[in-house]
Coordinates of C-alpha atoms in Angstrom, one line a residue:
M1 CA 25.8 21.1 -4.6
P2 CA 22.8 22.2 -6.7
D3 CA 20.3 19.5 -7.5
Q4 CA 20.1 20.8 -11.1
P5 CA 22.8 22.2 -13.5
T6 CA 23.4 25.9 -13.0
P7 CA 22.2 27.7 -16.1
L8 CA 25.0 29.5 -17.9
S9 CA 23.2 32.8 -17.7
A10 CA 21.9 32.4 -14.2
P11 CA 23.5 34.4 -11.3
I12 CA 25.6 32.4 -8.9
T13 CA 24.2 32.7 -5.4
R14 CA 26.3 32.8 -2.3
R15 CA 24.8 29.6 -1.1
T16 CA 25.8 27.9 -4.4
A17 CA 29.3 29.3 -4.2
L18 CA 29.8 28.1 -0.6
R19 CA 28.5 24.6 -1.3
A20 CA 30.5 24.4 -4.6
G21 CA 33.6 25.3 -2.6
L22 CA 33.2 22.1 -0.6
V23 CA 33.3 20.0 -3.8
A24 CA 36.2 22.0 -5.2
G25 CA 38.1 21.2 -2.0
A26 CA 37.2 17.5 -2.4
A27 CA 38.4 17.6 -6.0
L28 CA 41.7 19.1 -5.0
A29 CA 42.1 16.2 -2.6
V30 CA 42.4 13.7 -5.5
T31 CA 46.1 13.9 -4.7
P32 CA 46.3 14.7 -1.0
P33 CA 49.1 16.8 0.3
A34 CA 51.8 15.1 2.2
S35 CA 50.3 16.1 5.6
A36 CA 46.9 14.6 4.7
A37 CA 48.5 11.4 3.5
A38 CA 50.5 11.1 6.7
S39 CA 47.4 11.7 8.7
A40 CA 45.6 9.0 6.8
R41 CA 48.4 6.5 7.4
R42 CA 48.2 7.2 11.1
S43 CA 44.5 6.5 11.3
P44 CA 43.8 3.0 12.6
L45 CA 40.5 2.9 10.7
L46 CA 42.4 2.9 7.4
R47 CA 45.1 0.4 8.3
S48 CA 45.1 -3.0 6.6
G49 CA 48.4 -4.6 7.3
G50 CA 50.1 -7.2 5.1
K51 CA 51.5 -7.2 1.6
S52 CA 49.3 -9.6 -0.5
V53 CA 47.2 -7.8 -3.1
A54 CA 44.5 -9.2 -5.3
I55 CA 43.8 -7.0 -8.4
F56 CA 40.7 -7.7 -10.3
G57 CA 41.1 -6.5 -13.9
G58 CA 44.2 -6.5 -16.1
G59 CA 43.5 -3.4 -18.1
M60 CA 45.4 -0.1 -17.8
A61 CA 44.4 0.6 -14.2
G62 CA 45.1 -3.0 -13.0
L63 CA 48.5 -3.2 -14.7
S64 CA 49.5 0.2 -13.4
A65 CA 48.5 -0.7 -9.8
A66 CA 50.4 -4.0 -10.1
H67 CA 53.4 -2.2 -11.5
E68 CA 53.7 0.3 -8.6
L69 CA 53.0 -2.3 -5.9
A70 CA 55.3 -5.0 -7.3
E71 CA 58.2 -2.5 -7.5
R72 CA 57.6 -1.9 -3.8
G73 CA 57.8 -5.6 -2.9
Y74 CA 54.1 -6.5 -2.7
D75 CA 52.8 -10.0 -3.5
V76 CA 50.4 -9.2 -6.4
I77 CA 48.0 -11.5 -8.3
V78 CA 46.0 -10.1 -11.2
Y79 CA 42.8 -11.8 -12.1
E80 CA 41.6 -11.1 -15.7
P81 CA 38.6 -12.8 -17.3
A82 CA 39.5 -11.9 -20.9
Y83 CA 42.6 -10.1 -22.1
L84 CA 45.4 -8.2 -20.5
G85 CA 45.6 -4.6 -21.7
G86 CA 41.9 -4.0 -21.7
K87 CA 40.7 -1.4 -24.3
A88 CA 44.3 -0.6 -25.1
R89 CA 45.2 -4.1 -26.3
S90 CA 45.8 -5.1 -29.9
M91 CA 45.1 -8.5 -31.4
G92 CA 45.8 -10.5 -34.5
V93 CA 43.0 -11.3 -36.9
P94 CA 42.8 -15.1 -36.7
G95 CA 43.5 -17.1 -39.8
T96 CA 45.0 -14.2 -41.8
A97 CA 48.7 -15.0 -41.7
S98 CA 50.6 -16.9 -44.4
P99 CA 53.7 -18.9 -43.5
G100 CA 56.4 -16.6 -42.2
R101 CA 54.1 -13.7 -41.4
Q102 CA 51.9 -12.6 -38.5
D103 CA 48.2 -12.2 -38.5
L104 CA 46.9 -8.9 -39.8
P105 CA 46.9 -6.4 -36.9
G106 CA 43.5 -5.7 -35.2
E107 CA 42.6 -3.6 -32.2
H108 CA 39.7 -2.2 -30.2
G109 CA 40.6 1.2 -31.7
F110 CA 43.8 3.0 -32.7
R111 CA 45.9 4.3 -29.8
F112 CA 47.2 7.8 -29.6
F113 CA 49.1 9.5 -26.9
P114 CA 48.4 13.3 -26.5
G115 CA 51.4 15.3 -25.3
C116 CA 49.5 16.3 -22.2
Y117 CA 49.7 12.7 -20.9
Q118 CA 52.2 12.4 -18.0
H119 CA 51.4 9.2 -16.2
V120 CA 51.4 6.8 -19.2
P121 CA 54.8 8.1 -20.6
D122 CA 56.3 7.7 -17.1
T123 CA 55.2 4.1 -16.9
M124 CA 56.3 3.4 -20.4
S125 CA 59.8 4.7 -19.6
R126 CA 60.1 2.1 -16.9
I127 CA 59.3 -0.9 -19.1
P128 CA 62.4 -2.4 -20.7
F129 CA 62.4 -2.8 -24.5
P130 CA 65.3 -4.2 -26.5
G131 CA 67.5 -1.5 -28.0
N132 CA 65.5 1.4 -26.4
P133 CA 67.3 3.5 -23.8
N134 CA 64.0 4.8 -22.6
G135 CA 62.2 1.5 -22.7
V136 CA 58.7 1.3 -24.3
L137 CA 58.5 5.1 -24.4
D138 CA 60.9 5.2 -27.3
N139 CA 58.3 3.3 -29.4
L140 CA 56.2 6.5 -29.6
V141 CA 56.6 8.5 -32.8
R142 CA 55.5 12.1 -33.3
V143 CA 52.5 13.0 -35.5
E144 CA 52.8 16.3 -37.3
G145 CA 49.3 17.0 -38.5
T146 CA 45.7 15.9 -39.0
V147 CA 43.7 15.5 -42.2
A148 CA 40.3 17.2 -41.7
G149 CA 37.6 16.0 -44.0
F150 CA 34.3 17.8 -44.7
Q151 CA 31.4 16.3 -46.6
G152 CA 31.5 17.4 -50.2
L153 CA 34.6 19.6 -49.8
P154 CA 38.3 18.9 -50.4
P155 CA 40.0 17.7 -47.2
I156 CA 42.5 19.9 -45.5
F157 CA 45.8 19.0 -43.8
A158 CA 46.1 21.0 -40.6
P159 CA 49.2 21.0 -38.3
V160 CA 48.5 19.8 -34.8
E161 CA 51.1 22.0 -33.2
L162 CA 50.7 25.8 -32.8
G163 CA 54.5 26.5 -33.2
G164 CA 56.5 29.7 -32.9
L165 CA 55.2 30.5 -29.4
S166 CA 57.6 31.6 -26.7
Q167 CA 55.0 31.9 -23.9
L168 CA 51.3 31.6 -23.4
T169 CA 49.2 34.5 -22.2
P170 CA 45.5 34.9 -22.3
E171 CA 45.7 37.0 -25.5
V172 CA 48.0 34.4 -27.2
V173 CA 45.7 31.6 -26.3
Q174 CA 42.7 33.4 -27.8
N175 CA 44.6 34.3 -31.0
S176 CA 46.1 30.8 -31.3
I177 CA 42.7 29.1 -31.2
V178 CA 41.4 31.5 -33.8
G179 CA 44.4 30.7 -36.0
A180 CA 44.2 27.0 -35.5
L181 CA 40.6 26.6 -36.4
G182 CA 40.4 29.1 -39.2
F183 CA 40.2 26.4 -41.8
I184 CA 36.7 25.3 -40.8
P185 CA 34.3 26.1 -43.8
D186 CA 31.3 28.4 -43.6
L187 CA 32.1 29.5 -40.1
P188 CA 31.4 33.2 -39.5
P189 CA 34.6 34.9 -38.2
H190 CA 32.8 36.5 -35.3
E191 CA 31.6 33.1 -34.1
L192 CA 35.1 31.7 -34.2
A193 CA 36.2 34.7 -32.2
F194 CA 33.4 34.0 -29.7
F195 CA 34.4 30.4 -29.4
A196 CA 38.0 31.4 -28.7
K197 CA 36.7 33.9 -26.1
Q198 CA 34.7 31.2 -24.4
M199 CA 37.8 29.0 -24.3
L200 CA 39.6 31.9 -22.6
V201 CA 36.8 32.0 -20.1
W202 CA 37.7 28.4 -19.2
F203 CA 41.4 29.1 -19.1
T204 CA 40.9 31.9 -16.6
S205 CA 38.3 30.1 -14.5
S206 CA 39.2 29.3 -10.9
T207 CA 39.1 25.8 -9.5
E208 CA 36.1 26.9 -7.4
R209 CA 34.1 27.9 -10.6
R210 CA 35.2 24.8 -12.5
F211 CA 33.9 22.4 -9.9
G212 CA 31.1 24.6 -8.7
Q213 CA 29.6 25.9 -11.9
W214 CA 31.1 24.4 -15.1
E215 CA 30.6 20.8 -13.7
Y216 CA 26.9 21.5 -13.7
V217 CA 26.5 22.9 -17.2
T218 CA 27.0 21.2 -20.5
W219 CA 29.7 22.0 -23.1
E220 CA 26.9 23.1 -25.4
Q221 CA 25.8 25.6 -22.8
I222 CA 29.2 27.1 -22.0
M223 CA 29.8 27.5 -25.7
Q224 CA 26.3 29.1 -26.1
A225 CA 25.5 27.0 -29.2
E226 CA 21.9 28.0 -29.4
G227 CA 21.2 30.5 -32.2
K228 CA 24.7 30.1 -33.7
S229 CA 25.4 29.1 -37.3
P230 CA 25.1 25.5 -38.5
A231 CA 28.9 25.4 -38.9
Y232 CA 29.5 26.6 -35.3
R233 CA 27.2 24.0 -33.9
K234 CA 28.3 21.2 -36.2
Y235 CA 32.0 21.6 -36.1
L236 CA 33.2 23.6 -33.1
V237 CA 30.6 22.4 -30.6
N238 CA 29.6 18.9 -31.8
A239 CA 32.4 17.5 -33.9
L240 CA 35.4 18.6 -31.8
T241 CA 33.6 17.1 -28.8
R242 CA 32.4 13.9 -30.3
I243 CA 35.9 12.9 -31.6
T244 CA 37.4 13.5 -28.1
V245 CA 36.1 10.3 -26.6
A246 CA 32.5 9.6 -27.5
A247 CA 31.4 12.8 -25.6
K248 CA 28.1 14.4 -26.5
P249 CA 28.2 18.2 -26.0
Q250 CA 24.5 18.2 -25.1
T251 CA 25.2 16.1 -22.0
S252 CA 28.9 16.3 -21.2
S253 CA 30.1 18.3 -18.3
A254 CA 31.7 21.5 -19.5
R255 CA 34.4 21.0 -16.9
T256 CA 35.5 17.7 -18.4
I257 CA 35.6 19.0 -22.0
G258 CA 37.3 22.2 -20.9
T259 CA 39.9 20.2 -19.0
I260 CA 41.0 18.1 -21.9
G261 CA 40.7 21.0 -24.3
E262 CA 43.0 23.2 -22.1
A263 CA 45.5 20.3 -21.8
L264 CA 45.7 19.8 -25.6
V265 CA 46.2 23.5 -26.3
L266 CA 49.0 23.6 -23.7
A267 CA 50.6 20.6 -25.3
A268 CA 50.2 22.1 -28.8
S269 CA 51.8 25.4 -27.8
G270 CA 55.2 23.9 -27.3
T271 CA 55.7 26.1 -24.2
V272 CA 55.3 23.5 -21.5
P273 CA 58.5 21.6 -20.7
Q274 CA 56.6 18.5 -19.5
F275 CA 54.9 18.2 -22.9
A276 CA 58.2 18.3 -25.0
G277 CA 57.2 15.1 -26.9
G278 CA 54.7 16.9 -29.0
V279 CA 50.9 17.2 -28.9
D280 CA 50.3 13.9 -30.6
R281 CA 52.1 10.6 -30.7
I282 CA 51.4 7.0 -31.8
L283 CA 53.1 3.7 -31.3
N284 CA 55.4 2.4 -34.0
R285 CA 54.0 -1.2 -33.8
P286 CA 50.8 -2.9 -32.8
T287 CA 50.1 -2.0 -29.2
N288 CA 50.7 -5.4 -27.7
I289 CA 54.0 -5.8 -29.4
A290 CA 55.2 -2.3 -28.6
W291 CA 53.8 -2.0 -25.1
I292 CA 51.5 -4.5 -23.4
D293 CA 53.4 -7.7 -23.9
P294 CA 56.7 -6.2 -22.7
W295 CA 54.9 -4.7 -19.8
V296 CA 53.4 -8.0 -18.7
D297 CA 56.8 -9.7 -19.1
Y298 CA 58.4 -7.0 -16.9
L299 CA 55.7 -7.4 -14.3
R300 CA 56.4 -11.1 -14.2
T301 CA 60.0 -10.5 -13.5
L302 CA 58.9 -8.5 -10.5
G303 CA 56.9 -11.5 -9.2
V304 CA 53.4 -10.5 -10.4
R305 CA 51.2 -13.5 -11.2
F306 CA 48.4 -13.5 -13.7
V307 CA 45.3 -15.7 -13.4
M308 CA 43.6 -15.6 -16.8
G309 CA 40.0 -16.6 -17.6
Q310 CA 38.8 -15.7 -14.1
G311 CA 36.9 -12.6 -13.1
L312 CA 35.5 -11.1 -9.9
A313 CA 31.9 -12.2 -9.2
A314 CA 31.4 -11.0 -5.6
L315 CA 33.1 -9.5 -2.5
R316 CA 32.3 -10.8 1.0
M317 CA 32.3 -8.4 3.9
A318 CA 33.1 -9.4 7.5
G319 CA 34.0 -7.2 10.4
G320 CA 33.7 -4.0 8.4
R321 CA 36.3 -5.1 5.8
I322 CA 36.6 -7.4 2.7
A323 CA 37.2 -10.9 4.0
A324 CA 37.2 -12.8 0.7
A325 CA 36.4 -12.6 -3.0
R326 CA 34.6 -15.1 -5.2
I327 CA 36.0 -15.5 -8.8
T328 CA 34.4 -17.4 -11.6
G329 CA 35.5 -18.3 -15.1
T330 CA 36.9 -21.0 -17.3
S331 CA 38.3 -22.8 -14.3
G332 CA 35.1 -22.7 -12.3
T333 CA 34.5 -20.9 -9.1
A334 CA 37.0 -20.2 -6.4
T335 CA 37.6 -18.1 -3.3
V336 CA 40.4 -15.6 -3.1
T337 CA 41.8 -14.1 0.1
A338 CA 44.3 -11.3 0.4
D339 CA 45.3 -8.4 2.6
H340 CA 44.1 -5.8 0.0
Y341 CA 41.5 -6.0 -2.8
V342 CA 41.8 -3.7 -5.9
C343 CA 38.7 -3.5 -8.1
A344 CA 40.2 -2.4 -11.4
M345 CA 37.2 -3.3 -13.5
P346 CA 35.1 -1.1 -15.9
V347 CA 32.3 0.7 -14.1
D348 CA 29.5 -1.3 -15.7
R349 CA 31.0 -4.4 -14.1
A350 CA 32.1 -2.8 -10.9
V351 CA 28.6 -1.7 -10.0
D352 CA 27.4 -5.4 -10.0
L353 CA 29.6 -5.9 -6.9
L354 CA 28.0 -3.2 -4.9
D355 CA 25.7 -5.3 -2.7
D356 CA 23.9 -4.0 0.4
A357 CA 26.7 -4.7 2.8
I358 CA 29.2 -2.7 0.7
I359 CA 26.8 0.2 0.3
D360 CA 26.0 0.2 4.0
A361 CA 29.8 0.4 4.7
D362 CA 30.2 3.2 2.3
P363 CA 27.0 4.8 1.0
R364 CA 28.9 7.1 -1.3
L365 CA 29.8 4.1 -3.6
G366 CA 26.1 4.0 -4.5
G367 CA 26.7 6.9 -6.8
M368 CA 28.5 4.7 -9.2
R369 CA 25.2 3.3 -10.2
N370 CA 24.3 6.6 -11.7
L371 CA 27.3 6.8 -14.0
V372 CA 26.7 6.7 -17.7
T373 CA 28.7 4.7 -20.4
D374 CA 28.8 5.1 -24.1
W375 CA 30.5 3.4 -27.1
M376 CA 33.7 4.2 -29.0
V377 CA 34.8 1.1 -31.0
G378 CA 37.2 0.6 -33.8
I379 CA 37.2 -1.1 -37.2
Q380 CA 40.3 -1.8 -39.4
Y381 CA 40.3 -1.8 -43.2
Y382 CA 43.1 -3.8 -44.9
L383 CA 44.0 -2.3 -48.3
R384 CA 45.8 -3.6 -51.3
R385 CA 47.4 -0.2 -52.0
P386 CA 48.5 2.8 -49.9
T387 CA 45.8 5.4 -49.6
D388 CA 48.2 8.4 -50.2
I389 CA 46.5 10.3 -47.3
P390 CA 49.1 12.4 -45.5
E391 CA 50.6 10.6 -42.5
G392 CA 48.8 11.4 -39.3
H393 CA 45.3 11.3 -37.9
I394 CA 42.2 11.7 -40.0
A395 CA 39.0 13.4 -38.7
A396 CA 35.8 13.2 -40.7
L397 CA 34.4 16.3 -39.1
G398 CA 30.6 16.3 -38.9
S399 CA 30.3 12.7 -40.0
P400 CA 27.2 11.1 -38.5
W401 CA 29.2 8.4 -36.8
A402 CA 32.0 10.9 -35.7
L403 CA 34.7 9.0 -37.5
T404 CA 38.4 9.4 -36.8
A405 CA 41.1 7.3 -38.4
L406 CA 44.8 6.6 -38.6
R407 CA 47.1 5.3 -41.3
Q408 CA 49.3 2.8 -39.5
A409 CA 51.5 1.1 -42.1
P410 CA 53.6 4.3 -43.0
M411 CA 54.3 5.0 -39.3
W412 CA 55.2 1.5 -38.2
V413 CA 58.7 0.0 -38.3
G414 CA 59.4 -2.7 -40.8
D415 CA 57.9 -3.8 -44.1
F416 CA 54.2 -4.1 -43.6
P417 CA 53.3 -6.6 -46.3
A418 CA 56.3 -8.7 -45.5
T419 CA 55.3 -8.8 -41.8
Y420 CA 51.5 -9.2 -41.8
G421 CA 48.8 -11.2 -43.6
D422 CA 49.4 -12.9 -47.0
G423 CA 51.7 -10.2 -48.4
S424 CA 49.0 -8.5 -50.5
V425 CA 47.9 -6.0 -47.8
L426 CA 49.9 -2.7 -48.0
E427 CA 47.9 -0.5 -45.7
C428 CA 45.9 -0.7 -42.5
L429 CA 43.4 2.1 -42.0
S430 CA 42.2 2.0 -38.4
V431 CA 39.0 3.8 -37.8
D432 CA 37.2 4.8 -34.5
I433 CA 33.4 5.0 -34.5
S434 CA 32.5 7.4 -31.7
D435 CA 28.8 7.9 -32.4
W436 CA 26.6 4.7 -32.4
D437 CA 23.3 6.5 -32.0
T438 CA 23.0 8.7 -35.1
P439 CA 21.6 7.4 -38.4
G440 CA 24.2 7.0 -41.2
I441 CA 24.1 8.2 -44.8
L442 CA 23.8 4.9 -46.6
F443 CA 21.3 2.8 -44.7
G444 CA 19.7 5.5 -42.6
R445 CA 20.3 3.5 -39.4
T446 CA 22.4 3.9 -36.3
A447 CA 25.5 1.8 -35.9
K448 CA 23.7 -0.1 -33.1
E449 CA 20.9 -1.0 -35.6
C450 CA 23.4 -2.4 -38.2
T451 CA 25.0 -5.8 -38.7
A452 CA 28.8 -6.1 -38.7
A453 CA 28.9 -6.0 -42.5
E454 CA 26.6 -3.0 -42.6
I455 CA 28.8 -1.2 -40.1
A456 CA 31.8 -1.8 -42.3
T457 CA 30.0 -0.7 -45.5
E458 CA 28.5 2.4 -43.8
T459 CA 31.7 3.5 -42.2
W460 CA 33.6 3.2 -45.5
A461 CA 30.8 5.2 -47.3
Q462 CA 31.1 8.0 -44.7
L463 CA 34.9 8.1 -45.0
K464 CA 34.6 8.4 -48.8
A465 CA 32.0 11.1 -48.6
W466 CA 34.2 13.1 -46.3
L467 CA 37.7 12.4 -47.8
N468 CA 37.3 11.7 -51.6
T469 CA 36.3 15.2 -52.9
G470 CA 39.1 16.0 -55.3
T471 CA 41.0 12.8 -54.4
D472 CA 40.9 9.1 -55.0
W473 CA 42.3 8.2 -51.6
L474 CA 39.7 5.5 -50.9
R475 CA 38.7 3.0 -53.6
D476 CA 36.3 0.1 -53.1
E477 CA 38.5 -2.2 -55.1
D478 CA 41.4 -1.7 -52.7
I479 CA 39.6 -3.4 -49.8
H480 CA 41.2 -6.7 -49.0
S481 CA 39.2 -7.3 -45.8
W482 CA 38.1 -5.6 -42.6
H483 CA 38.0 -6.3 -38.9
L484 CA 35.5 -5.0 -36.3
D485 CA 36.4 -5.1 -32.7
P486 CA 35.4 -8.5 -31.4
G487 CA 33.9 -6.8 -28.3
I488 CA 30.9 -6.1 -30.4
T489 CA 28.6 -9.1 -30.6
W490 CA 25.1 -9.9 -31.6
S491 CA 22.4 -12.2 -30.2
G492 CA 19.6 -12.2 -32.7
D493 CA 18.8 -8.6 -33.4
S494 CA 20.4 -7.4 -30.1
I495 CA 23.8 -5.9 -30.2
H496 CA 26.2 -5.9 -27.2
N497 CA 29.5 -4.1 -26.5
E498 CA 31.9 -5.7 -24.0
T499 CA 34.0 -2.5 -23.7
P500 CA 31.8 0.6 -23.1
L501 CA 33.6 3.6 -21.6
L502 CA 32.5 6.2 -19.0
V503 CA 31.2 9.5 -20.4
N504 CA 31.4 12.5 -18.0
T505 CA 27.8 13.7 -18.0
V506 CA 26.8 16.9 -16.1
G507 CA 27.4 16.5 -12.4
S508 CA 28.8 13.0 -12.7
Y509 CA 31.9 13.9 -10.7
D510 CA 29.8 13.7 -7.6
N511 CA 29.1 10.0 -8.3
R512 CA 32.6 8.9 -9.1
P513 CA 34.6 7.1 -6.4
D514 CA 38.1 7.9 -5.1
A515 CA 40.7 5.2 -5.3
H516 CA 40.1 4.4 -1.6
C517 CA 36.8 4.1 0.1
A518 CA 35.5 3.7 3.7
I519 CA 36.1 0.0 3.6
P520 CA 39.8 -0.2 4.8
N521 CA 41.1 -2.8 2.4
L522 CA 39.0 -2.1 -0.7
Y523 CA 40.3 0.1 -3.5
F524 CA 39.1 1.1 -7.0
G525 CA 40.9 1.7 -10.3
G526 CA 39.6 2.6 -13.7
D527 CA 38.7 5.5 -15.9
H528 CA 35.6 6.1 -13.7
V529 CA 37.7 6.8 -10.6
R530 CA 38.4 10.5 -9.9
H531 CA 41.6 11.6 -11.6
H532 CA 43.2 14.8 -13.0
I533 CA 42.7 14.5 -16.8
D534 CA 39.0 13.7 -16.0
L535 CA 38.3 11.8 -19.2
A536 CA 38.0 8.1 -20.0
T537 CA 41.5 7.7 -21.2
M538 CA 44.6 5.5 -20.7
E539 CA 46.0 8.4 -18.8
G540 CA 43.2 8.6 -16.3
A541 CA 43.1 4.8 -15.8
N542 CA 46.9 4.8 -15.3
E543 CA 46.6 7.6 -12.7
S544 CA 43.8 5.7 -10.9
G545 CA 46.0 2.6 -10.7
R546 CA 48.8 4.6 -9.1
A547 CA 46.3 6.2 -6.7
A548 CA 45.0 2.7 -5.7
A549 CA 48.6 1.6 -5.1
N550 CA 49.2 4.6 -2.9
A551 CA 46.1 3.9 -1.0
V552 CA 47.3 0.4 -0.3
L553 CA 50.6 1.8 0.9
D554 CA 48.8 4.2 3.2
A555 CA 46.6 1.5 4.6
A556 CA 49.6 -0.8 5.2
D557 CA 51.4 2.1 6.9
D558 CA 54.2 1.4 4.4
P559 CA 57.1 3.9 4.4
S560 CA 57.9 3.3 0.7
P561 CA 57.9 6.2 -1.7
R562 CA 54.5 6.8 -3.2
A563 CA 53.8 6.4 -6.9
Q564 CA 54.1 9.8 -8.5
I565 CA 50.8 11.6 -9.3
F566 CA 51.2 14.4 -11.8
P567 CA 48.9 17.4 -11.4
L568 CA 47.5 19.2 -14.4
V569 CA 49.8 22.0 -15.7
S570 CA 48.7 25.5 -14.6
L571 CA 50.6 28.4 -16.1
P572 CA 51.6 31.4 -13.9
A573 CA 50.4 33.7 -16.6
F574 CA 46.8 32.8 -15.7
A575 CA 47.2 32.8 -11.9
A576 CA 46.0 36.5 -11.4
A577 CA 42.9 36.0 -13.6
K578 CA 42.0 32.8 -11.7
A579 CA 42.5 34.5 -8.3
L580 CA 40.2 37.3 -9.4
D581 CA 37.6 34.7 -10.6
A582 CA 37.8 32.8 -7.3
D583 CA 36.9 36.0 -5.5
R584 CA 34.0 36.7 -7.9
F585 CA 32.7 33.2 -7.6
R586 CA 32.7 33.3 -3.8
A587 CA 30.8 36.6 -4.1
G588 CA 28.2 34.9 -6.3
L589 CA 29.3 36.9 -9.4
P590 CA 29.8 35.4 -13.0
H591 CA 33.1 35.2 -14.7
L592 CA 34.3 38.6 -15.8
L593 CA 34.4 37.5 -19.5
D594 CA 31.2 35.5 -19.5
G595 CA 28.6 37.5 -21.2

């Protein structure tokens, strides 16, 4: 692969194309074909017989791996140093409940479930929930629109679904994007048309070009932001990217942003049967009540054991495989042995395990040290009156801290004030802060330079500046209290985040591990592991857990059915254009529409 990103305007050499084809082939092998999987199972180098599995990490990846393995009769123990559910969990705010009520609902950040997710809904449908024929899946409710806020301008309610489409063709995609984003203020029409055309470039790019060229340029480059209007750069390139998952268009792989953008458009179109649930859904209760707790209860019925307060500290190699693991935590230090070891920890913690012996056994794992993390953390405001903001998501487009929010009380089952707190709280506005490195409008400091109280004050000020033009939706006197994710802590003037997430920088795919490595009984799960949706999401973590479980089955030479891995949707209408682009890429030519 090229050592440096391929400039968007640079010609693609034959050498680049050939080398890129190797990576494209590796990328397609994220889910090996049946023949490849069978070959892997026959290889004695990959065998690791036995059915005891130690999973380190009880987040989305760890629970997903445990689920698939336990259903196939494996003896699974999950070791979790803090909380089950990871970044997806919710928690009560201690000391806020009056008699007969629950604590006010807090969380790392609000959960939403794009219609392009396939692995998470499948898992949810297999978790029993009282009264729900489809289990936890029936706790998802459809979101119809988004409130888009602009500083100093009246907010706009925009539908999240395109609607009225019978099929998607290249022309329909381009026109639909123009129509969906036409509400953005001060945006020259020709620049909106250009943005839609560049999206069409992505839709019609071959796999070879996606992995061989777009992986090595930024989203800002593929969208050719330089020289465009402030509105184009601020809203189309920056804001839409920042609110995705803490992604910076100046550094993010164009392939990653294009992948999630394409999936969201397909879900919004209503033309893909797999995405029939709508483009946007949320849970109808706090996450733990609606999902995580029932999941853990179900896994316990399957025999999964959970060891809380203990985390993985080291892995010991012997004879070319993992011989034991050392765990530490509230119960002291202990040694764990198992047939298989699944490291389902966040990447910033997983890299601490990569000692010389492990890197010597699989040098490719050393690339994990080059992966980059960023912050996306939530704060909840508890209000004494409803905000009157239309139900759905809220995006403060162009806000310094890239704020998105969700009104939760109107979309949750039950009587909110009768259920939570002291009875005086009628609304919970849950806000995600996706940019911790840009100065705010009130204190002129980044979120990382603020105290907890200053973060709360600054976030509220930005929300008001972006949503209160012509409205009185947000009033200071309505604030009962607020709750910042407890993963954010301070030591003196130093701020720390316990839950950073992977950001897919240019070329980072090369450094990400697969679920299985060269060490025959060691496996990886987490949003940093290679997966189809290619973004730090619950969906990607869930898929990685399934892939780790499948790798265990392969290593054990187990005939059980593999956990289902869902490929990205690819529409036949684009097949001819992609085939043409593959030929052009192999010949060292640019995309036909790129220019």
